[in-house]
Coordinates of C-alpha atoms in Angstrom, one line a residue:
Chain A
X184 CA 146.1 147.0 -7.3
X185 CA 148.4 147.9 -4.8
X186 CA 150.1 144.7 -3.5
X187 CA 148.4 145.2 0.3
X188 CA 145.3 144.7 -1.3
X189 CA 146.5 141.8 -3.3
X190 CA 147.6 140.4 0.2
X191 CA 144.1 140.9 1.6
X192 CA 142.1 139.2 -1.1
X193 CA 144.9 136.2 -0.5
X194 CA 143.8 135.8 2.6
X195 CA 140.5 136.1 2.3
X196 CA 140.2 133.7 -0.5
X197 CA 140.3 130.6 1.6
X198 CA 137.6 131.9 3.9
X199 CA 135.6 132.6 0.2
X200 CA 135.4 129.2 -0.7
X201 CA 134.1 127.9 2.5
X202 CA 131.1 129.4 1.1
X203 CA 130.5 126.3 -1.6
X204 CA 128.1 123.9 -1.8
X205 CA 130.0 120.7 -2.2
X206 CA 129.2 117.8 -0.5
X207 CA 132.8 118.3 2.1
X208 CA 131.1 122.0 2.8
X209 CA 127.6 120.3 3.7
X210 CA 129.4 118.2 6.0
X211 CA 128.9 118.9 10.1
X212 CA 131.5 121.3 11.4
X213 CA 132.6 119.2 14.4
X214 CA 132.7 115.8 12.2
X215 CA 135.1 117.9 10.0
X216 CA 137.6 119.3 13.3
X217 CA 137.2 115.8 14.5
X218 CA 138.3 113.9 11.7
X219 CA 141.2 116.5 11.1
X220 CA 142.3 116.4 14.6
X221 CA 142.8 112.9 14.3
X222 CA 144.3 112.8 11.2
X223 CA 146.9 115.3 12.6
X224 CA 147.5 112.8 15.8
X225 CA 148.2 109.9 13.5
X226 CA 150.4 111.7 11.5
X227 CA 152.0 113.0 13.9
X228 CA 152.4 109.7 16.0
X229 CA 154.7 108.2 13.1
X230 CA 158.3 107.5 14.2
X231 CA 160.9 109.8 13.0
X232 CA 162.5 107.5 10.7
X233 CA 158.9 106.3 9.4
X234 CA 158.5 107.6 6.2
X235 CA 156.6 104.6 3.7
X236 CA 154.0 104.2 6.4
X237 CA 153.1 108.6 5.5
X238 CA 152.6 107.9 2.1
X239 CA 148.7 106.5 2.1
X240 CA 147.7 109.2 3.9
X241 CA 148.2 111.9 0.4
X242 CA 145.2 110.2 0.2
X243 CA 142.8 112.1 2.4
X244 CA 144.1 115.7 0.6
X245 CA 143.7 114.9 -2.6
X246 CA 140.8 113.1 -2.4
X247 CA 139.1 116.4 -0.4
X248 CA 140.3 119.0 -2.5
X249 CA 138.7 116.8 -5.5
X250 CA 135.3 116.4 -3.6
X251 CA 135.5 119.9 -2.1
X252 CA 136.3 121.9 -5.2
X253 CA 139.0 123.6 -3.5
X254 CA 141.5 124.9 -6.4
X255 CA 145.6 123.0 -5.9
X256 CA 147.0 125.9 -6.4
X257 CA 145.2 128.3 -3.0
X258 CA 146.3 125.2 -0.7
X259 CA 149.9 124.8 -2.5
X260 CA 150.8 128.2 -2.2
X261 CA 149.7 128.4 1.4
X262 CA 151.7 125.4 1.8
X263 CA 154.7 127.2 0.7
X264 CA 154.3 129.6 3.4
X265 CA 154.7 127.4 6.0
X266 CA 157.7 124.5 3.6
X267 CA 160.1 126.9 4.9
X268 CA 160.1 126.4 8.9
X269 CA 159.7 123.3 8.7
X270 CA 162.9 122.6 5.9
X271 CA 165.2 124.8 8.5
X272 CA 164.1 122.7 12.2
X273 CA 165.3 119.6 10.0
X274 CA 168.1 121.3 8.5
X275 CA 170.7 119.6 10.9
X276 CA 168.9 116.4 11.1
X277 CA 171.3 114.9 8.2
X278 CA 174.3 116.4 9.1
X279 CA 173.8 115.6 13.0
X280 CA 172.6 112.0 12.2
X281 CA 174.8 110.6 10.0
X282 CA 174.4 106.9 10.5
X283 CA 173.2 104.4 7.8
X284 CA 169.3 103.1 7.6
X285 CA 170.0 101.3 4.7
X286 CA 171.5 101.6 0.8
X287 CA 169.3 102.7 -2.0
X288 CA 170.2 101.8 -5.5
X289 CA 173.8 102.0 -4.7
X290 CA 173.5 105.1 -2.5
X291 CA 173.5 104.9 1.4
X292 CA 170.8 106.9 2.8
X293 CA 170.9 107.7 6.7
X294 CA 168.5 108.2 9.4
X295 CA 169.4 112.1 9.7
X296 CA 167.9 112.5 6.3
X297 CA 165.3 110.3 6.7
X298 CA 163.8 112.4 9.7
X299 CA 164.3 115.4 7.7
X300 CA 162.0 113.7 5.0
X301 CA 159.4 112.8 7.8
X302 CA 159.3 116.6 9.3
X303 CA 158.8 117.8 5.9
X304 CA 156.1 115.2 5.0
X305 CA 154.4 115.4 8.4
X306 CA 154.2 119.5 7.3
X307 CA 152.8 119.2 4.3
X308 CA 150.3 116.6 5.7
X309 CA 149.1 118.6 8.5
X310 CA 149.1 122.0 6.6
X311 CA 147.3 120.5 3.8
X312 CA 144.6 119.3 6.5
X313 CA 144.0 122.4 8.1
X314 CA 143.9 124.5 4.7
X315 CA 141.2 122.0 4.2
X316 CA 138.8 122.5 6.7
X317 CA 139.5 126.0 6.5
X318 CA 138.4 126.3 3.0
X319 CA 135.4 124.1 3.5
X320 CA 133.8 125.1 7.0
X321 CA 132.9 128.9 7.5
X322 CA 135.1 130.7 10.1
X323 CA 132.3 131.2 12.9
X324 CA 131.4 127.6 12.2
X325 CA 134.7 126.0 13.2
X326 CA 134.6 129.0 16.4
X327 CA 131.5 128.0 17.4
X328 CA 133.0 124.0 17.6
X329 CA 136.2 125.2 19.3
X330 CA 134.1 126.6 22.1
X331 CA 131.5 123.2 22.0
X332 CA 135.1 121.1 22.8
X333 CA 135.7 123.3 25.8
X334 CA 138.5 125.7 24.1
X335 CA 138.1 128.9 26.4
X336 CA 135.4 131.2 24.6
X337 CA 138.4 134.6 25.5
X338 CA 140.6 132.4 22.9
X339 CA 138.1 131.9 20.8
X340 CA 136.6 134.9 20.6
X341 CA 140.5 136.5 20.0
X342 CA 141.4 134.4 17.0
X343 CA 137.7 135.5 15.2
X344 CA 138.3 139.2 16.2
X345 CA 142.3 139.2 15.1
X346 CA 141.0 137.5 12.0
X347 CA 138.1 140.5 11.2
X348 CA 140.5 142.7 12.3
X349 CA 143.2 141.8 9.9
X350 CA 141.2 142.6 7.2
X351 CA 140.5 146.4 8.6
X352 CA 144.0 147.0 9.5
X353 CA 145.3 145.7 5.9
X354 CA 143.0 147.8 4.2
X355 CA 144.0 150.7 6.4
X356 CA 147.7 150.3 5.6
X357 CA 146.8 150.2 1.8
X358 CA 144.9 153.4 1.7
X359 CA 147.8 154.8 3.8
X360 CA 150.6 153.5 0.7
X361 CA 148.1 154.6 -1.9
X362 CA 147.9 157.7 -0.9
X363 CA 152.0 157.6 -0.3
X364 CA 152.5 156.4 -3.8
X365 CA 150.7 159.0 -5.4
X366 CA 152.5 162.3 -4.1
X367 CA 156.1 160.3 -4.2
X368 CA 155.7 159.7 -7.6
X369 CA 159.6 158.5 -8.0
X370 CA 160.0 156.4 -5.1
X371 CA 159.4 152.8 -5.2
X372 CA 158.7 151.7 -1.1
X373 CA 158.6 154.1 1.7
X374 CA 161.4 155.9 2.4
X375 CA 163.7 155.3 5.5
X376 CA 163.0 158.8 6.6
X377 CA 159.3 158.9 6.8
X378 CA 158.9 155.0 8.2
X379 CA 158.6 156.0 11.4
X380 CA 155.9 158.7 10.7
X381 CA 154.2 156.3 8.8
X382 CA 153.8 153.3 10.7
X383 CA 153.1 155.5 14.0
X384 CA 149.9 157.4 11.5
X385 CA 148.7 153.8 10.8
X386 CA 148.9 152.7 14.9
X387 CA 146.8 155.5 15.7
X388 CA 144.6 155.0 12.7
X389 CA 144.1 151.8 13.4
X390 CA 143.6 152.2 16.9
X391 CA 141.1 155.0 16.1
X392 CA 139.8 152.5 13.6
X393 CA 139.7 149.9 16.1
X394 CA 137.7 152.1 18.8
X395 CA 134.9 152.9 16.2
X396 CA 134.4 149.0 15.4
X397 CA 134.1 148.4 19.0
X398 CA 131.4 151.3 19.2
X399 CA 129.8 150.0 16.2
X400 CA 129.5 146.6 17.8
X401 CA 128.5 147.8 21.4
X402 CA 125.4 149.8 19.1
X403 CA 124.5 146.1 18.2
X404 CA 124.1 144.9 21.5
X405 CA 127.8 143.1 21.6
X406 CA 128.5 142.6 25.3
X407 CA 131.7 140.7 25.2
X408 CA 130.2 137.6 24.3
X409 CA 130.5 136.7 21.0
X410 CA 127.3 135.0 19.6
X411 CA 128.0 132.2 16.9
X412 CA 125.9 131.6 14.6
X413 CA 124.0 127.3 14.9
X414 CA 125.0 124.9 12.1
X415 CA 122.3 122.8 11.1
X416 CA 122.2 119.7 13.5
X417 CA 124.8 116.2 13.2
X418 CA 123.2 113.7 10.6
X419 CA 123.7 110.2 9.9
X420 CA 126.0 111.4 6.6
X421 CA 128.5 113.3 9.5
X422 CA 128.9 110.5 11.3
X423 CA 129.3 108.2 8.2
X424 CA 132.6 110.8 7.6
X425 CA 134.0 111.4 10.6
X426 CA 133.9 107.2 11.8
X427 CA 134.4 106.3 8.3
X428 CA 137.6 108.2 7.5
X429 CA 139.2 108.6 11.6
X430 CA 138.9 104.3 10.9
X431 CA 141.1 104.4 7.4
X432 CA 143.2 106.8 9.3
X433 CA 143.2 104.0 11.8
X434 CA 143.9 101.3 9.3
X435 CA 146.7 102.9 7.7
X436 CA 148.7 104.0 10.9
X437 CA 149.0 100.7 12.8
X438 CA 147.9 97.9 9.9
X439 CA 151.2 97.1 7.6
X440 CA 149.4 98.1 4.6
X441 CA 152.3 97.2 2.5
X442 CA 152.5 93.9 3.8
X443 CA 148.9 92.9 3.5
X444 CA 148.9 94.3 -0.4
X445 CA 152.2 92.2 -0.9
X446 CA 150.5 89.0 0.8
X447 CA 147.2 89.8 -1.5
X448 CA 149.0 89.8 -4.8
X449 CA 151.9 87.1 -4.0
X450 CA 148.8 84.6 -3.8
Chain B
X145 CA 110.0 159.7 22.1
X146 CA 113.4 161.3 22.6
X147 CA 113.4 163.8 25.3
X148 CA 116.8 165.9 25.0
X149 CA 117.1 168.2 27.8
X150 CA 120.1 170.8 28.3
X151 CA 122.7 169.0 27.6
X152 CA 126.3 170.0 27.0
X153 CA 129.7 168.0 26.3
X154 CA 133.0 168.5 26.0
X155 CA 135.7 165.9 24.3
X156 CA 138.9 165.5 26.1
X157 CA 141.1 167.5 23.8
X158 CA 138.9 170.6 25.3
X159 CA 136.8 170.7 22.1
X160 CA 133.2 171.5 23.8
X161 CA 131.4 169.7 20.9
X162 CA 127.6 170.8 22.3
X163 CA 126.2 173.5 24.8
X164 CA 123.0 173.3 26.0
X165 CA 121.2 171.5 23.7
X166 CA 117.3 171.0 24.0
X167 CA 115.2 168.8 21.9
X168 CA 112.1 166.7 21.6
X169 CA 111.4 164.3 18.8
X170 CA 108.0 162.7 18.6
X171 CA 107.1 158.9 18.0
X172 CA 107.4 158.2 14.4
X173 CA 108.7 161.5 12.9
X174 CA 111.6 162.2 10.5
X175 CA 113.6 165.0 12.1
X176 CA 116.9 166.5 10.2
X177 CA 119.6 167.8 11.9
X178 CA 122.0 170.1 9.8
X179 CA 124.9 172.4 10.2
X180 CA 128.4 173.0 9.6
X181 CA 131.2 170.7 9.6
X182 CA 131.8 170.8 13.7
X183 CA 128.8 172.1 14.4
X184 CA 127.5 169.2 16.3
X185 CA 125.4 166.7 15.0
X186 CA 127.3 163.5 15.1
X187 CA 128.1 164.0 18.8
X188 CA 124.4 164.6 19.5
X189 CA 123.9 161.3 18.0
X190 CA 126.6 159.2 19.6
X191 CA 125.0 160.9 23.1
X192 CA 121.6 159.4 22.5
X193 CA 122.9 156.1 22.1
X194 CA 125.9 156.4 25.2
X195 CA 128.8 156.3 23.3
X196 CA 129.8 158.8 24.9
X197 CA 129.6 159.9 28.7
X198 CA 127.2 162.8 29.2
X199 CA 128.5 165.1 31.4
X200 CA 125.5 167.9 31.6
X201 CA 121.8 167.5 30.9
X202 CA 119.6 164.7 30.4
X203 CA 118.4 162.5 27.4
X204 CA 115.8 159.8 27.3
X205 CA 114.2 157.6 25.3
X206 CA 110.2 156.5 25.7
X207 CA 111.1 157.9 29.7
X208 CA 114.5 155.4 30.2
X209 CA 116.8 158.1 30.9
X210 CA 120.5 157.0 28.8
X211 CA 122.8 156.3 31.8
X212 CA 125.1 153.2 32.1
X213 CA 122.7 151.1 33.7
X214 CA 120.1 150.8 30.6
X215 CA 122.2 151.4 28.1
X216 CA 121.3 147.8 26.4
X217 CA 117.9 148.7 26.7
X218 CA 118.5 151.9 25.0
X219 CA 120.5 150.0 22.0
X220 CA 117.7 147.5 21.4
X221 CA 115.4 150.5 21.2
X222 CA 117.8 152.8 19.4
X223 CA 119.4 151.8 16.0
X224 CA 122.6 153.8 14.9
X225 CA 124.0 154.1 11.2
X226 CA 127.5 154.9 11.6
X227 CA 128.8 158.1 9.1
X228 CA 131.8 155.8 7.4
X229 CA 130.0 152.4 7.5
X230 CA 133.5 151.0 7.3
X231 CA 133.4 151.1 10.7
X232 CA 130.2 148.9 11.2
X233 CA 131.2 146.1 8.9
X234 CA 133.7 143.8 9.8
X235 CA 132.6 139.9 9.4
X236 CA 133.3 138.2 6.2
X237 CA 130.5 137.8 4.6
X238 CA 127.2 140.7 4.6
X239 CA 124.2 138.3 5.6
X240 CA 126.8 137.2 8.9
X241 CA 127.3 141.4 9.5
X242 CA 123.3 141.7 9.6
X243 CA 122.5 138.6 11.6
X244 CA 124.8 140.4 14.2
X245 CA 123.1 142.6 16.0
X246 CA 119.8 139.7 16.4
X247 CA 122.4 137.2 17.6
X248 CA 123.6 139.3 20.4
X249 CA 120.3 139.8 21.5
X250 CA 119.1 136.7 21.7
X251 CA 116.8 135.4 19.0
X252 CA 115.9 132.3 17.8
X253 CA 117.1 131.5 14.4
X254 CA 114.4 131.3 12.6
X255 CA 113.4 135.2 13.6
X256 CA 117.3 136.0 13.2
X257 CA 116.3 134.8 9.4
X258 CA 112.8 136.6 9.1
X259 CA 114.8 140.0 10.6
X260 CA 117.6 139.7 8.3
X261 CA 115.2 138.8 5.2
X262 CA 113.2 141.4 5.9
X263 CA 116.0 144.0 6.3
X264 CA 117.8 143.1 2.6
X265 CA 114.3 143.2 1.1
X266 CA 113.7 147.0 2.4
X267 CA 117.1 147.8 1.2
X268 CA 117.0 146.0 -1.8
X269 CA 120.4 144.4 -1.6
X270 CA 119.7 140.4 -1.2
X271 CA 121.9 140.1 -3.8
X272 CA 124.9 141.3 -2.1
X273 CA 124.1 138.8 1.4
X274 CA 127.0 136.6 0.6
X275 CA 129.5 139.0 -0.2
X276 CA 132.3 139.8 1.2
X277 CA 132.0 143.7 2.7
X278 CA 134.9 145.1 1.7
X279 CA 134.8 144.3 -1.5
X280 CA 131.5 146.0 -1.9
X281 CA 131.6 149.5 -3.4
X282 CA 130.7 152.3 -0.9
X283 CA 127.1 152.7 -1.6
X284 CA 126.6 148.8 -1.3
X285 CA 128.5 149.2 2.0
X286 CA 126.3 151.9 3.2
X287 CA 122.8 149.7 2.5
X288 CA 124.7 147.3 4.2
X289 CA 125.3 149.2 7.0
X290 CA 121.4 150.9 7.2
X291 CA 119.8 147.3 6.6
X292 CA 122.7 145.9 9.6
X293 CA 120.5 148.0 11.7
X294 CA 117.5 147.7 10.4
X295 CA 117.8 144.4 11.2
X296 CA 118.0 144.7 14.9
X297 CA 114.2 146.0 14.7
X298 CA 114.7 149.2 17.1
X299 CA 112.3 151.8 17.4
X300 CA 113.9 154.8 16.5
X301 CA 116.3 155.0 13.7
X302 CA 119.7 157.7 14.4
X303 CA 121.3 158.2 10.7
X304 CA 124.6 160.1 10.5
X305 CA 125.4 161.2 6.8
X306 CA 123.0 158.0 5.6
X307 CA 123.3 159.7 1.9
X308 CA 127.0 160.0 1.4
X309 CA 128.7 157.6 -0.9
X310 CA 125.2 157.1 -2.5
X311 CA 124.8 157.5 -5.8
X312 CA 121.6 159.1 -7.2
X313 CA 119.5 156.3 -7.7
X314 CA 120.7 154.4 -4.5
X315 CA 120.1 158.1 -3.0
X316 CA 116.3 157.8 -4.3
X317 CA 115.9 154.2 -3.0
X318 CA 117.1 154.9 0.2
X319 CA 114.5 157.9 0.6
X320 CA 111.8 155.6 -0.5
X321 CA 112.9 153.3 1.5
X322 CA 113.2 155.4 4.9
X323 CA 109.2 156.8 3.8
X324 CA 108.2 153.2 4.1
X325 CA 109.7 152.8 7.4
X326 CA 107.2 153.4 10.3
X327 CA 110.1 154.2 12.8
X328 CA 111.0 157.3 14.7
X329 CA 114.1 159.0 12.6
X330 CA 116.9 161.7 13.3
X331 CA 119.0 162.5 10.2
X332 CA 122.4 164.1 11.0
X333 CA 123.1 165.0 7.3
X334 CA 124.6 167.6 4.6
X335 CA 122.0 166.9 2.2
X336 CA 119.5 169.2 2.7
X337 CA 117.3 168.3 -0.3
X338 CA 117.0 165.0 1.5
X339 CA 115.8 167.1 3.9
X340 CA 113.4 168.3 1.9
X341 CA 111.8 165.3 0.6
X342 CA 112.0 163.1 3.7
X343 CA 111.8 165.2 6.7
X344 CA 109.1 167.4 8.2
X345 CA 111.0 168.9 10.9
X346 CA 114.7 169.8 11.0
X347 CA 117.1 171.4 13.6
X348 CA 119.9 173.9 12.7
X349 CA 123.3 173.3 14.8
X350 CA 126.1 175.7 14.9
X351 CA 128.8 175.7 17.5
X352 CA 127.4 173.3 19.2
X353 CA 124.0 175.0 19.8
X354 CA 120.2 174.7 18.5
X355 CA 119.9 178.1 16.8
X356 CA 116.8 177.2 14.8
X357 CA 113.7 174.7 15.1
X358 CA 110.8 174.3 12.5
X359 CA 109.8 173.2 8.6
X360 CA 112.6 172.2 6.3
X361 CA 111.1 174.8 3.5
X362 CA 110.3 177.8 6.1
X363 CA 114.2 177.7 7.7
X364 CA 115.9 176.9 4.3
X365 CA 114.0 180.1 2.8
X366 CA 115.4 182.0 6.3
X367 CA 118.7 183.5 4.2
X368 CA 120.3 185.5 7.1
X369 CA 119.9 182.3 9.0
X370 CA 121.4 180.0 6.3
X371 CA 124.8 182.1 6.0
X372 CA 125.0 182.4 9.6
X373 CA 124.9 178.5 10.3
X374 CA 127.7 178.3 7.1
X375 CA 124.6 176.8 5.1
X376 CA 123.2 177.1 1.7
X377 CA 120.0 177.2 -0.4
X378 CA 119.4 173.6 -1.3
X379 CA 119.4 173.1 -5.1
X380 CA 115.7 172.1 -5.3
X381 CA 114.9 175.8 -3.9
X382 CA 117.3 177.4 -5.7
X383 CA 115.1 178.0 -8.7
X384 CA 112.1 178.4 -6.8
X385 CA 113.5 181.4 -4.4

């Protein structure tokens, strides 16, 4: 398998398992966007130097990959993606920042560092959130709740085609290196001297592509309005989630959780 | 049904695809149209539908002439099967690619469901309604692609190539399939056996023009005709001749 291809099925791996039947797929799209909206406010809405106040929230992941089946490994590796950007913007936070917050075990530990901490935290929070309601709510689902909270349909209706589209133009490129591969037996990528030929063939192929999809589409009555498909109707079980967990979310951000544990068990 | 009256087209490159071109199809027939590689028959196709601009000649459809100003009337009534159904597939999962075509026109779910039921059940493939298209090998992809339209409930059915990438039983369900069907059909296709078994009328293209108009058996036994449209003896008359 060519390593295109292996790319392709990455990607489309997530949207796979939004097709389960666990009780955090059943949920109601919007109760799911709303609750991880929120939960990316309230992390985000830490202070920079806040970092104990981050920890409860690991909560909410792990406890929805467990419920929703969703395998560690497709959401860490995603994850991993994304670690880097984050670990370079905070770079110069320590270095920049040098003053002392306070001295662990001996060791003094300043608020440049702990900012950096709190970037990477907030990251791994916030990816882990998305990657979740991605993997449990279909991709025209969550569209179809982007346009219900008033995001214009054009952007909409961009990100579903870019991420169809993705898929078409991957697959193009991989017949395109298959075919490559097998009459340059020797060499291993695609040699400086035929890149350009190469990556102008797959433009127009994909363009050409491109125009036949479009055709294809028009043939089935698209107009330029892209028609979602209806998700079954808000219960009493969405609303239990979304109130339920935006609350704990609540709870944890502005109740000194730490404090009210210490107070429990020094009584 | 389709009315097809002298027209000619040209593509931009210069490449004058048909030349006055004459046809009628009645309600509810199977009509082949054969020929050469570049002899015309997926143009004539994309015409009837408008995906391209005609520039000589009229067509209609049930007396709507194809112009710009019915052409969604004409796609509601008119179902295409693309020849590489790679390029009709594109959402992630099959049963989302056949509830397309309902969804933009309109229906309520619950005949959006009956349509799309229906459609897997004539092409046999309800097993394959939450996969993922292009994983599917490319016979699956082409039932896809025939029930995707089917789906949409038109009238007439416009098949380009519908039996490549099937294999020979998927080849003999699809035939059975398409003689269950009640709807109008033109076949743009190699296969002239298919031809033969489904079709009691086909059309001979070459260069662009109509050079022959009758029974599958009668103009497939026309020798001197065959050669000169770069055809052959299908195999199923091969041993008969």
């Amino acid at each position: 398998m060519s390593k295109l291809t292996d790319s392709l099925n990455k990607i489309q791996s997530l949207e796979e398992l939004s097709d389960g039947s666990t009780v955090l797929h059943r949920i109601h799209p919007m109760a799911k966007m709303i609750t991880t909206i929120f939960f990316l406010v309230v992390v985000i809405s830490f202070e920079r130097h806040q970092i104990s106040g981050l920890i409860p929230f690991f909560i909410y992941p792990i406890l929805m990959m467990a419920i929703g089946e969703i395998p560690y490994k497709s959401v860490l590796s995603r994850l991993l993606i994304a670690l880097p950007f984050s670990f370079f913007a905070g770079l110069s936070n320590p270095i920049l920042d040098s003053e002392t917050a306070f001295i662990l075990t001996g060791i003094p530990v300043s608020y440049g560092l702990l900012s950096f901490l709190s970037i990477l935290l907030k990251t791994v929070l916030t990816v882990m959130a998305v990657l979740i309601m991605v993997a449990t709510t279909p991709m025209d689902q969550l569209a179809r709740q982007l346009v219900r909270i008033r995001v214009p349909k054009i952007f909409v209706m961009q990100l579903m085609l870019t991420v169809r589209y993705l898929t078409i133009l991957i697959s193009e490129a991989s017949s395109m290196m298959n075919a490559y591969h097998l009459r340059s037996v020797k060499q291993k990528g695609i040699a400086l001297d035929h890149m350009g030929t190469f990556l102008g063939q797959l433009l127009l192929r994909s363009y050409g592509r491109a125009e036949r999809v479009y055709l294809a589409m028009k043939c089935r009555g698209f107009d330029g309005d892209y028609h979602f498909a209806r998700s079954h109707s808000a219960r009493t079980s969405d609303l239990i989630f979304c109130f339920g967990l935006c609350t704990s979310f609540f709870i944890f951000r502005w109740c000194n959780l730490r404090l009210i544990i210490g107070r429990l068990f020094g009584q | 049904m389709i009315t097809i009256r002298n027209i000619s087209f040209c593509y931009p490159d210069g490449n004058r695809a048909l030349n006055n071109v004459t046809i009628d199809v009645q309600k509810g027939s199977n009509v082949a149209v054969v020929g050469a590689n570049g002899a015309g028959k997926s143009t004539l196709l994309a015409l009837i539908v408008g995906l391209h601009n005609l520039m000589e000649g009229q067509i209609e459809i049930d007396g709507k002439a194809v112009g710009k100003g019915t052409l969604e009337e004409i796609r509601k009534k008119v179902g295409f099967v693309f020849q590489n159904p790679d390029d009709q597939l594109f959402m992630a999962r099959v049963y989302d690619d056949i509830t397309f075509g309902p969804r933009n026109f309109g229906y309520p779910p619950e005949k959006i469901k009956e349509l799309a039921d229906n459609a897997l059940e004539i092409m046999k493939i309800g097993h394959l309604k939450d996969r993922a298209p292009h994983k599917l090998s490319g016979g699956e992809k082409r039932n896809v692609a025939i029930a995707a339209v089917l789906a949409m409930a038109p009238d007439v059915l416009l098949l380009d190539e519908p039996s490549s990438y099937l294999d020979p039983k998927s080849r003999r369900n699809f035939i059975l399939a398409m003689e269950q069907l009640p709807h109008t059909k033109l076949i743009a296709t190699h296969d002239l056996d298919l031809v033969l078994d489904l079709c009691d009328r086909v059309i001979i293209m070459n260069r662009g023009e109509v050079v022959a108009d009758g029974a599958p058996r009668e103009l497939f036994l026309n020798e001197k005709l065959m050669e000169c449209s770069g055809l052959e003896l299908p195999l199923s008359l091969q041993t008969r001749k």
